[in-house]
XYZ file of C-alpha atoms in Angstrom:
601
model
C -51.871 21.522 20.138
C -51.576 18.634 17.547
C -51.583 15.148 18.972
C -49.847 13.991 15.557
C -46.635 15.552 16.693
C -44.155 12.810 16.326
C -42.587 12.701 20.113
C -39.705 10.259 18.942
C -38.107 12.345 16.582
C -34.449 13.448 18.092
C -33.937 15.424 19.672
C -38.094 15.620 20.905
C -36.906 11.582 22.224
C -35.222 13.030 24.787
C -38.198 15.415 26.528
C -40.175 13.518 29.382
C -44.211 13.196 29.473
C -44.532 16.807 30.792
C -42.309 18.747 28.642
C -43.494 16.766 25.675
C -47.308 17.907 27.072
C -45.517 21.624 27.568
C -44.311 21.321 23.673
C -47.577 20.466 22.610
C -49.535 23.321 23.969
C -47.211 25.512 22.595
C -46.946 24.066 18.881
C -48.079 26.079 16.074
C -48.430 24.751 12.402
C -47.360 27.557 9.630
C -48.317 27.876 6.234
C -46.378 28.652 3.876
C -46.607 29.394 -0.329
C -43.610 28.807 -2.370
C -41.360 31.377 -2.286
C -42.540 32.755 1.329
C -39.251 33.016 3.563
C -39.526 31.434 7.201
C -36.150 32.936 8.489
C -33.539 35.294 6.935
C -29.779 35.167 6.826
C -28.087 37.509 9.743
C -31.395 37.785 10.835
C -32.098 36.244 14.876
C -34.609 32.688 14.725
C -37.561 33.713 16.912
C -38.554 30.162 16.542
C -37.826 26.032 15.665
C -39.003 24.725 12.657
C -40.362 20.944 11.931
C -41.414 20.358 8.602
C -44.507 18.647 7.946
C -45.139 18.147 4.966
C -43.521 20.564 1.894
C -39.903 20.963 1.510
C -37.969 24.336 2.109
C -34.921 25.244 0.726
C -31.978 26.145 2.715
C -29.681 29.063 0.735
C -26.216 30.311 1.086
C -26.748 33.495 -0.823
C -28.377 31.972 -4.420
C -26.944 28.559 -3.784
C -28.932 25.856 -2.582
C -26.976 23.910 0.306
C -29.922 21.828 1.589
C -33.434 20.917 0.880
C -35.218 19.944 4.382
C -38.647 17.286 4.176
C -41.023 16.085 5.943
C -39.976 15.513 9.628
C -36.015 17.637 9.451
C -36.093 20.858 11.786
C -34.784 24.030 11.194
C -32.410 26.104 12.599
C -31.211 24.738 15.733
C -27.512 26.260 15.272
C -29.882 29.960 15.278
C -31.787 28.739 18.468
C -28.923 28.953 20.069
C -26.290 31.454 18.492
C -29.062 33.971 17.881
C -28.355 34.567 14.155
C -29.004 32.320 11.024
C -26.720 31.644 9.024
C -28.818 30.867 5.968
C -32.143 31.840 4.511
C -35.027 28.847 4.740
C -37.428 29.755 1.903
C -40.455 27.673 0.553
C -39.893 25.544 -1.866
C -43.527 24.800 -2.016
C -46.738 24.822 -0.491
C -45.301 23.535 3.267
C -46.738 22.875 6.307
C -44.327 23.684 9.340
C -44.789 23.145 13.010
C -43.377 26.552 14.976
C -42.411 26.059 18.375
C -41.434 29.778 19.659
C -37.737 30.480 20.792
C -38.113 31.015 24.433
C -39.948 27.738 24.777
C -37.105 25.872 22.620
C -34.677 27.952 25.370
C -36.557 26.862 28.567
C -36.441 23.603 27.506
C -33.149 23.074 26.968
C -32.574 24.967 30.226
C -34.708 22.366 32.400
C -33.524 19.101 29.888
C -29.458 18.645 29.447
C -29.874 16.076 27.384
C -32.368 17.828 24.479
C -29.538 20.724 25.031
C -26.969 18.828 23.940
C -28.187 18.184 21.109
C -28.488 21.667 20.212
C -24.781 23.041 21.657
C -22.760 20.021 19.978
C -20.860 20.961 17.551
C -20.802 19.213 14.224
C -17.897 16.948 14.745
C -18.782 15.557 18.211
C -22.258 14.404 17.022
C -20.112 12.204 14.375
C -18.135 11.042 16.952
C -21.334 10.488 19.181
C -22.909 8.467 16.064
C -19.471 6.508 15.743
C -19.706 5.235 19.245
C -23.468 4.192 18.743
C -22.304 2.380 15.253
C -19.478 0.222 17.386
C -22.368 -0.551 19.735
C -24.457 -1.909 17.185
C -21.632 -4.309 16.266
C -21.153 -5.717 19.630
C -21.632 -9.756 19.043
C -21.476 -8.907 15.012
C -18.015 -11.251 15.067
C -20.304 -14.096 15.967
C -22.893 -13.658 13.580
C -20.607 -14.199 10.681
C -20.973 -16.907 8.768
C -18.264 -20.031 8.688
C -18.171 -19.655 4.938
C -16.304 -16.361 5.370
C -13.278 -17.789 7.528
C -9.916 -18.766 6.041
C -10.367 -23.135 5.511
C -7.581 -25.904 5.414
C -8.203 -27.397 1.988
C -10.231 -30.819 2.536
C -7.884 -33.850 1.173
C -9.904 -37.213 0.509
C -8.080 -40.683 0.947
C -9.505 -44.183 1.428
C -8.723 -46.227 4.023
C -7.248 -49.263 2.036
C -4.070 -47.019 1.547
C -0.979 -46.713 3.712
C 0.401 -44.796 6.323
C 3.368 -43.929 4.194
C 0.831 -43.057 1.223
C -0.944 -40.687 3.885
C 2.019 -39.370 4.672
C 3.324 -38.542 1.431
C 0.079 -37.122 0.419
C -0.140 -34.362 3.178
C 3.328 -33.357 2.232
C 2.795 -33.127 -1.192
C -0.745 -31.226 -0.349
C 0.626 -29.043 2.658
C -1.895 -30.162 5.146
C -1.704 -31.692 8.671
C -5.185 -33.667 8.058
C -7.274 -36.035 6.057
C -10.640 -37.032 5.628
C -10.774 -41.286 5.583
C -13.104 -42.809 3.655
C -13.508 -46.493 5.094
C -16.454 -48.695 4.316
C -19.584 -46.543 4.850
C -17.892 -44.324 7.556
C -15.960 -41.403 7.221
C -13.350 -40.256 9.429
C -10.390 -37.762 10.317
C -6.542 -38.963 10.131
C -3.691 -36.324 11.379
C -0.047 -36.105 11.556
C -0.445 -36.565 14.967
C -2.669 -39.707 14.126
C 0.094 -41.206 11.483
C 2.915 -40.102 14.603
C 1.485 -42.347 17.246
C 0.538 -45.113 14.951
C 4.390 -45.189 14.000
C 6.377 -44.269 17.122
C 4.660 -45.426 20.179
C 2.345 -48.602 18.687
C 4.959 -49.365 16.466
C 2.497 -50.175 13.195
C 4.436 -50.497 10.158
C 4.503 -47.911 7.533
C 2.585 -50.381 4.960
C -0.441 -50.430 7.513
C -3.907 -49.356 6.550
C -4.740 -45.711 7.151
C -8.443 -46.471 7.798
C -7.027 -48.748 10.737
C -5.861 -45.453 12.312
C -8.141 -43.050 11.519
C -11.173 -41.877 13.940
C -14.206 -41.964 13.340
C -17.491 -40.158 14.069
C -16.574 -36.839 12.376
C -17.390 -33.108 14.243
C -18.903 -31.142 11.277
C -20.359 -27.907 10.384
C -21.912 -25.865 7.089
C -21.014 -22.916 5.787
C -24.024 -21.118 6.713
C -23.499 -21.825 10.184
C -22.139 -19.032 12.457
C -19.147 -18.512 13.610
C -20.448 -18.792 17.282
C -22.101 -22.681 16.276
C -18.462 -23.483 15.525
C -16.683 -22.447 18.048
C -19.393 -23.567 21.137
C -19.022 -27.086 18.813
C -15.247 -27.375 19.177
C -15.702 -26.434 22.958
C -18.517 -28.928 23.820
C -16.405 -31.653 21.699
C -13.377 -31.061 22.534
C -11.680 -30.538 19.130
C -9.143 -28.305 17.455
C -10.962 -28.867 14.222
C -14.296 -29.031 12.312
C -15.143 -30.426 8.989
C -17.218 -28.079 6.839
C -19.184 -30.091 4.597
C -22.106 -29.294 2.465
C -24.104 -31.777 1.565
C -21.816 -34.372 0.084
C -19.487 -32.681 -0.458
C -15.995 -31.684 2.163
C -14.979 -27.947 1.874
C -12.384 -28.088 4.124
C -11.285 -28.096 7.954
C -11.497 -25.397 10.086
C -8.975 -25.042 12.688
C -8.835 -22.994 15.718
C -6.103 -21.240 14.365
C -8.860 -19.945 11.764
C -11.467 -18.787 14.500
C -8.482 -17.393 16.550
C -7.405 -15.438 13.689
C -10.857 -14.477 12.206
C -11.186 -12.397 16.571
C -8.283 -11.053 15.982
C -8.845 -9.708 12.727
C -6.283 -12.728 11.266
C -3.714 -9.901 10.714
C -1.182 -11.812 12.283
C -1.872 -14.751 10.351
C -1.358 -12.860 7.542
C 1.471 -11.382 8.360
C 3.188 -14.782 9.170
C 2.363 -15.843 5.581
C 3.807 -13.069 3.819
C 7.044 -13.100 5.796
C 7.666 -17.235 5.060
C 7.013 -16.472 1.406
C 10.076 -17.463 -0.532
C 8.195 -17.488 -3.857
C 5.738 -15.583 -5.884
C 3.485 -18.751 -5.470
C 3.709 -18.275 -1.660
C 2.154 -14.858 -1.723
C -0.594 -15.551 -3.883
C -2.787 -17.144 -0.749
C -1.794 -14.110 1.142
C -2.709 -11.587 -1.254
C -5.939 -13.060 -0.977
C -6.127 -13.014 2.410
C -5.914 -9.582 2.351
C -8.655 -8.256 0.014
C -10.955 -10.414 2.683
C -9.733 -8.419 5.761
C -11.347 -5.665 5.002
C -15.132 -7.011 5.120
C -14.204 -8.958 8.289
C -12.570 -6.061 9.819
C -15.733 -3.893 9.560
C -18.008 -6.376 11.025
C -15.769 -6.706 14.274
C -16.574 -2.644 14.621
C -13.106 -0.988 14.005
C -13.493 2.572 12.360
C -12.255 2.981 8.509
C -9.198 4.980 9.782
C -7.801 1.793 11.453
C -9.043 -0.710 8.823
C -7.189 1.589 6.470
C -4.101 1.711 8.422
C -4.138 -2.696 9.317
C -5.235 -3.007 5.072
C -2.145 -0.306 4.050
C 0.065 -2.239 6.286
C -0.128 -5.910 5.413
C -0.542 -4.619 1.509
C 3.103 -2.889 2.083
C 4.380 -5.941 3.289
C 3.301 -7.979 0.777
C 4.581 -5.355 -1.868
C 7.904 -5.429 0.392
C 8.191 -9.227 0.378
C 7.430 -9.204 -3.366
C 10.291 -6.894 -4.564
C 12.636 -8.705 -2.234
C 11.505 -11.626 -4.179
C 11.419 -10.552 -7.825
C 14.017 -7.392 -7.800
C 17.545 -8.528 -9.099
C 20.147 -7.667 -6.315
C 21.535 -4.373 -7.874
C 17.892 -2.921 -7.768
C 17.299 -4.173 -4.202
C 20.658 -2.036 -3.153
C 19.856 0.309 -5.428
C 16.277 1.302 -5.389
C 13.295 2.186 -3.568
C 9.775 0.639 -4.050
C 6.971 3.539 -3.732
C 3.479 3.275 -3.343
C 1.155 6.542 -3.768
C -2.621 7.109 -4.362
C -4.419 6.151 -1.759
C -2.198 3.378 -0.837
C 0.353 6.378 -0.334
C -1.685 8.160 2.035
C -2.856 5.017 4.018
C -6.294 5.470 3.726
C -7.155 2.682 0.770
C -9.666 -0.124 2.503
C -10.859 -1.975 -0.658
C -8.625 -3.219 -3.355
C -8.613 -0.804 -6.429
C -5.954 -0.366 -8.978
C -2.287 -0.455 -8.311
C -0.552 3.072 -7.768
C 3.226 2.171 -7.203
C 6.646 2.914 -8.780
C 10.506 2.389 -8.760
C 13.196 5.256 -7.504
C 16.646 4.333 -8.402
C 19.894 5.890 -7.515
C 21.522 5.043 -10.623
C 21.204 3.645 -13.702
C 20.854 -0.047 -13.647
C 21.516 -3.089 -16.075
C 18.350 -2.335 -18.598
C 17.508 -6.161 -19.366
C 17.511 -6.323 -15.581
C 15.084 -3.695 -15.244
C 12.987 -4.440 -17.738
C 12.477 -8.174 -16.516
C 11.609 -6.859 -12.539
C 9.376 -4.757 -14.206
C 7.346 -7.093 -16.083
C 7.555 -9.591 -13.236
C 6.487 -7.388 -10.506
C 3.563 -5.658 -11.976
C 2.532 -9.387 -13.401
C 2.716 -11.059 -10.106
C -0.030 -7.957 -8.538
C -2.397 -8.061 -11.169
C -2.167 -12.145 -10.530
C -2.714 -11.333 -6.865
C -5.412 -9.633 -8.063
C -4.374 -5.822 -7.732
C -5.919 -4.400 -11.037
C -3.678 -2.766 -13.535
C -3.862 0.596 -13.307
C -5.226 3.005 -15.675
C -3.485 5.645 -15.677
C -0.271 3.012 -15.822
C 1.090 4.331 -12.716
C 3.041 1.222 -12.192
C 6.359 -0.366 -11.719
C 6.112 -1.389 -15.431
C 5.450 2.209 -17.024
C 9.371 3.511 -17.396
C 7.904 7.034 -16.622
C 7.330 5.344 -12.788
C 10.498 3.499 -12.813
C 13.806 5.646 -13.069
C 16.487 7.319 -11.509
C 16.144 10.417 -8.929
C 18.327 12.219 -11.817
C 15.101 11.408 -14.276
C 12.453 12.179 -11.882
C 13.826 15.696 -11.041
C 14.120 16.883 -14.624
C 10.353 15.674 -14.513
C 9.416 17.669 -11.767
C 10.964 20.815 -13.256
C 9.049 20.233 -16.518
C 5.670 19.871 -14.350
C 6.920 23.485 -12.868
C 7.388 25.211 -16.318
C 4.602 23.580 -18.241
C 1.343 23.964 -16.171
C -0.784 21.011 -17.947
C -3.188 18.574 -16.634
C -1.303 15.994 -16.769
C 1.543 17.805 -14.651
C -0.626 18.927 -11.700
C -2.603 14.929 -12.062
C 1.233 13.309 -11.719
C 2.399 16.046 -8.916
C -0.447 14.700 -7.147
C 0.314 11.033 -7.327
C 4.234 11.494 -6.280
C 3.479 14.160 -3.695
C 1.471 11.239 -1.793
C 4.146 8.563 -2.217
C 5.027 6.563 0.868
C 8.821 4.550 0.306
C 7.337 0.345 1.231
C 10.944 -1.365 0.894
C 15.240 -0.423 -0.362
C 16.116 3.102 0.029
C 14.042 5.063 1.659
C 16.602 8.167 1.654
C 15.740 8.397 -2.218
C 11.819 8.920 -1.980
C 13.020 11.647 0.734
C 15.334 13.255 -1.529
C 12.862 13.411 -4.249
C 10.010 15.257 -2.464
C 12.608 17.686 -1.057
C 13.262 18.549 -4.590
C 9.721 18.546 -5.966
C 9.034 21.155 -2.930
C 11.843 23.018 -3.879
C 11.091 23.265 -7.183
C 7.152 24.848 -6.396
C 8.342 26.810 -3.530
C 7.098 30.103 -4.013
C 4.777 29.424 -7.719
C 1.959 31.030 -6.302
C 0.616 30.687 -9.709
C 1.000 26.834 -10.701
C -0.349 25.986 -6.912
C -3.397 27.848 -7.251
C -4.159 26.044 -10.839
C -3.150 22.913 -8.655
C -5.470 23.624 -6.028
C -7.941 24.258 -8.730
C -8.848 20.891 -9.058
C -11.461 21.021 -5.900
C -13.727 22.658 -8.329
C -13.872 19.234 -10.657
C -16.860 17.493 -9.002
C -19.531 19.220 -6.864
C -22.652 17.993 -5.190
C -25.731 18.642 -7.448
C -28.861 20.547 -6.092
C -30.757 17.845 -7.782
C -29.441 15.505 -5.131
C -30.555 17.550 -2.283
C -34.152 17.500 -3.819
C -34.147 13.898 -4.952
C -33.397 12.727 -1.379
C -36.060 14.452 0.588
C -38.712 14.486 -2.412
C -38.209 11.248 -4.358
C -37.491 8.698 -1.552
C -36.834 5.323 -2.916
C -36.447 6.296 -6.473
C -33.357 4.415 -7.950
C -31.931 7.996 -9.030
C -31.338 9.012 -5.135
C -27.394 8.602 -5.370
C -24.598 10.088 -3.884
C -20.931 9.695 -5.118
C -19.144 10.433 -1.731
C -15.337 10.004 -3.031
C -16.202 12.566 -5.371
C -18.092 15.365 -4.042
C -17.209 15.093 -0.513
C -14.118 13.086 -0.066
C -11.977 14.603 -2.769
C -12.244 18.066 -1.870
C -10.528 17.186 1.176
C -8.296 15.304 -0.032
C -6.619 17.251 -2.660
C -7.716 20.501 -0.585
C -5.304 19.560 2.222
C -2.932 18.360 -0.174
C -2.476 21.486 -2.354
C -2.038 23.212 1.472
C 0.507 20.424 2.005
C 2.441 20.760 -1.196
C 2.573 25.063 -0.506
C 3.930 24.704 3.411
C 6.403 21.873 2.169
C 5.130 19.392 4.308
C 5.793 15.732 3.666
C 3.171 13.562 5.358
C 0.667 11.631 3.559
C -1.865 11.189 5.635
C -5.734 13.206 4.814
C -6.080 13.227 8.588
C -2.264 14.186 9.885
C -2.088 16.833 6.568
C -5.026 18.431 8.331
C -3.486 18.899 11.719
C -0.145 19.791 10.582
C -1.626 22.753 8.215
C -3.568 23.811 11.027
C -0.992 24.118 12.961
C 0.469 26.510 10.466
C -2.751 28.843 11.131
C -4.422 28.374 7.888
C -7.718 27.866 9.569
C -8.528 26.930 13.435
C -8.075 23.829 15.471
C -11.774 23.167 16.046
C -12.660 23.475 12.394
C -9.463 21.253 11.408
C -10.934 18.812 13.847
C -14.805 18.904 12.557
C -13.150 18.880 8.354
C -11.515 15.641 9.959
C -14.139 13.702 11.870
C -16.622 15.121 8.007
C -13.785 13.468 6.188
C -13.911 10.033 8.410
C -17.578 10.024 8.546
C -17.823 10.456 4.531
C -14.978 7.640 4.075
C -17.316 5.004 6.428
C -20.167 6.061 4.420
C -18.031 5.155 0.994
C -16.328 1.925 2.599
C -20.541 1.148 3.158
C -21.403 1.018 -0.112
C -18.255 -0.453 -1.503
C -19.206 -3.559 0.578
C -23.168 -3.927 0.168
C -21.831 -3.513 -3.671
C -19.743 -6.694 -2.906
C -22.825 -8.702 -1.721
C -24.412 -7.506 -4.410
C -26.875 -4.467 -3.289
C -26.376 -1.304 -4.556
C -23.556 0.147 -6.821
C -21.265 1.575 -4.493
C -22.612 4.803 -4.096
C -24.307 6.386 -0.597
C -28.246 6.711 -1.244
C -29.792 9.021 1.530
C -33.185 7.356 1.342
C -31.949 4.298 2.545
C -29.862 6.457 5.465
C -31.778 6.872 9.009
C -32.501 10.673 10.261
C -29.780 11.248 11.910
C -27.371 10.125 9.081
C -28.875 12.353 6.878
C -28.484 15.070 9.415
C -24.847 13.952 9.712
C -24.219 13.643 5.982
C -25.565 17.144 5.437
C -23.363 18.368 8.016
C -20.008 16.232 6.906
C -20.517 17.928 3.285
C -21.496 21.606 5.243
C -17.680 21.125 6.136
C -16.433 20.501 2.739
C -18.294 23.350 1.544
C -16.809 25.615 4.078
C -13.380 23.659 3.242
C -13.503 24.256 -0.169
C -14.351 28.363 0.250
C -11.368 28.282 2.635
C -9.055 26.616 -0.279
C -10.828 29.573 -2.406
C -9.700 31.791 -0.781
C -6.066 30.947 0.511
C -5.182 30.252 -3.278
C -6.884 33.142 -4.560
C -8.797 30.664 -7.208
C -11.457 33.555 -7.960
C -8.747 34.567 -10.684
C -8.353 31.503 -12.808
């Protein structure tokens, strides 16, 4: 049969010469006119689709779920469960190849490997394609560029001046080196160089600084990699490199960088944030921080732990901070919160700050109100962005007693606005970063006590999955239109969300207080609101759809794209994946439907 048939399409890549020759001779090519169906819902697949050219729809009673191009294959999950779950209609005039059941079954019978592409289930091809994605990164660490590692600023001095003046002027700048300028040379002096000149050849302190320094400098440029560095501090011997461009000096890079840059500089970090003794001290660190996450996710580590490393050093920095700016009565008693994202410990790239102030009593007001200017201050200097919804440490509505924020919760409870189920959200997510953390407890015991039982408010709470959904156009758009600027999918809000506030509304209704998207899902499972193997797929759909996100967040930082997932631009088999991750949602949102009854409201 046709000798166009594409042989490396998965899951046809796997088949050897014979059975590709066996697949062949028993191709057929259907035609079909819009409107014609190719397989009915309930009804058994007597056969395996590949789309040649057309498009056909794929319906879940009158909505449209999927709309499969040139090249996608239909319905492998029939092939092998006997039953379709969907209807595949024309969408227009479409050629098809048809390759009958039984052959599709013997094949898969004499092939494990083109089997197990049929039998997976949903969430272990994502965890299949996650494995191949950390294989693809393999040696990424080296290919980064010098320009993206953490430099020692580059201090100029000439060589007429002192060794006390040399002295003075890395104290004064915080560094251990400086670059010499003597004569038409250039060269490197240390505090090691200035200690050895001093103690054991006994120059004086007036001495010349160009005297001491040594020459023949090691450099590097910022477009080098990171694996041109370090072989050059190997073959030479040296702790440090100049980076210099042109010119001009950018700035030493010390082992300690490259060591920290494997390691995902974490440490580093952490070390920063703990010396800090002033709001000045934090500000490097800070930035530090909104670069991990970039660095993190060329090394190969999965969004779940760059969340969790990202959420961690951000909470110490936050922790360090309020030790630093909060007045001693609000340090003993008060409790710093963090919620959104940050809350749940899933936030990779630096958006808005979410945080507020719990406080067991009432405190000195002037006192208050200066912490609260200074603290929110300081983060938007570190470069957290104000938030805007002024869920901050500065809004008094965020930054009160427990007394306050109970007779809040009981208004949410009796008036049933937007804004009540918007801020239930927010505090139900809260994580306690530094003080009291017996106070944040003692609050979400109450706020759960307070909804227990409103059957009512929950459901208009849960109500809020139905506030984006994916549009049919986008289905279309990314089979028909490929390339077209238009081809754009907002993941966070049609497939992410869902989830998110899905599990949560569960959450809120069993009276469960952890945060976490993925944990939320286990624990609710566990509770027998749906099964452990679909808890498992919703969660590898919901890790799979946060990589996609954290994707385009960081091409938008280099400048391509605008943050949002296009499917053109995605390979087959992240297509296939994306259509599967948001199959999940859609059967997670039905599931919400149903357990809150939302048919009603």
């Amino acid at each position: 049969m046709p000798k166009v048939f594409d042989r490396h399409a998965p899951p046809f890549d796997r088949l050897t010469g014979p059975e590709i020759e066996d697949v062949r001779a028993a191709l057929d090519i259907g035609y079909f006119r819009p409107g014609d169906v190719l397989l009915h819902r309930g009804a058994p697949a007597e056969a395996l689709y590949v789309v040649v050219k057309g498009a056909v729809e794929e319906r879940d009673s009158s909505e449209v779920i999927d709309l499969l191009g040139p090249k996608r294959m239909f319905d492998s999950r029939a092939i092998v469960q006997g039953a379709c779950a969907h209807d595949f209609i024309a969408a227009e005039e479409t050629l098809a190849y048809v390759l009958p059941r039984d052959k599709a079954l013997d094949l898969m019978r004499r092939n494990p490997a083109f089997a197990a592409h049929f039998y997976r289930e949903t969430s272990d091809k994502l965890e299949a394609f996650a494995s191949r994605s950390e294989l693809r990164e393999v040696g990424a660490l080296m290919r980064a560029h010098v320009a993206e590692l953490t430099l020692s600023p580059a201090v100029e001095i000439d060589g007429d001046r002192s060794l006390a003046e040399a002295g003075h002027l890395m104290n004064d700048c915080h560094v251990d080196a400086l670059i010499v300028h003597e004569g038409g040379r250039t060269g490197i002096a240390t505090g090691m160089t200035l200690a050895k000149a001093v103690v054991l050849e006994g120059r004086p302190l007036t001495a010349r600084i160009g005297d001491v320094a040594r020459y023949g400098l090691v450099t590097v440029s910022p477009q080098d990699f990171v694996a041109t560095a370090l072989v050059a501090m190997t073959r030479h011997n040296k702790r440090r490199l100049v980076v210099r461009e042109g010119d001009t000096f950018l700035g030493f890079l010390e082992d300690i960088h490259l060591l920290g840059f494997i390691a995902g500089s974490s440490p580093v970090v952490t070390g920063r944030i703990e010396r800090a003794s002033t709001v000045a001290d934090l500000a490097p660190a800070a930035r530090e921080i909104a670069g991990q996450v970039e660095r993190l996710h060329r090394q190969g580590l999965k969004v779940q732990a760059i969340a969790e490393i990202t959420s961690d050093l951000n909470r110490r920095l936050l922790r360090r901070l309020f030790e630093i700016t909060a007045p001693e009565e609000i340090r003993r008693k008060g409790c710093l919160i963090v919620m959104g994202s940050e809350g749940r410990g899933e936030q990779t790239m630096r958006t808005d700050q979410d945080n507020g102030l719990l406080l067991a009593e009432p405190v000195d007001a002037a006192e208050l109100d200066a912490f609260r200017r200074r603290f929110s201050d300081a983060l938007i200097g570190f470069g957290f962005p104000p938030c805007p919804g002024n869920v901050m440490v500065s809004n008094p509505k965020w930054s009160r007693t427990v007394e306050e924020f109970e007779s809040e919760f009981r208004r949410w409870a009796v008036v049933p606005e937007e804004h009540a189920f918007l801020d239930t959200a927010i505090f139900f997510d809260a994580q306690a970063v530094a003080g009291e953390a017996r106070l944040l407890d003692h609050a979400k015991l109450a706020l759960i006590e307070t909804l227990k039982g409103e059957k009512v408010w929950l459901g208009h709470f849960a109500r809020a999955i139905e506030q984006f959904t994916v549009p049919v156009g986008f289905f279309r758009s990314f089979i028909t239109a490929e390339g077209r600027k238009g081809d754009a999918l907002d993941v966070k809000k049609g497939g992410i969300f869902p989830i998110v506030h899905g599990i949560r509304a569960m959450a809120l209704e069993l009276g469960l207080t952890e945060t976490s998207t993925s944990r939320r899902i286990e624990l609710v499972s566990a509770w027998g609101v749906f099964g452990a193997d679909f808890a498992h797929e919703l969660n590898q759909a919901f890790l799979f759809l946060s990589e996609l996100k954290l994707d385009a967040q960081l091409k938008a930082l280099r400048g391509i794209g605008d943050g949002l997932v296009r499917p053109t631009e995605m390979s087959a088999i992240e297509r296939d994946l994306l259509r599967d991750a948001l199959f999940a949602v859609k059967q997670f949102r039905d599931i919400v439907r149903r357990h809150f009854n939302l048919s009603v409201f």
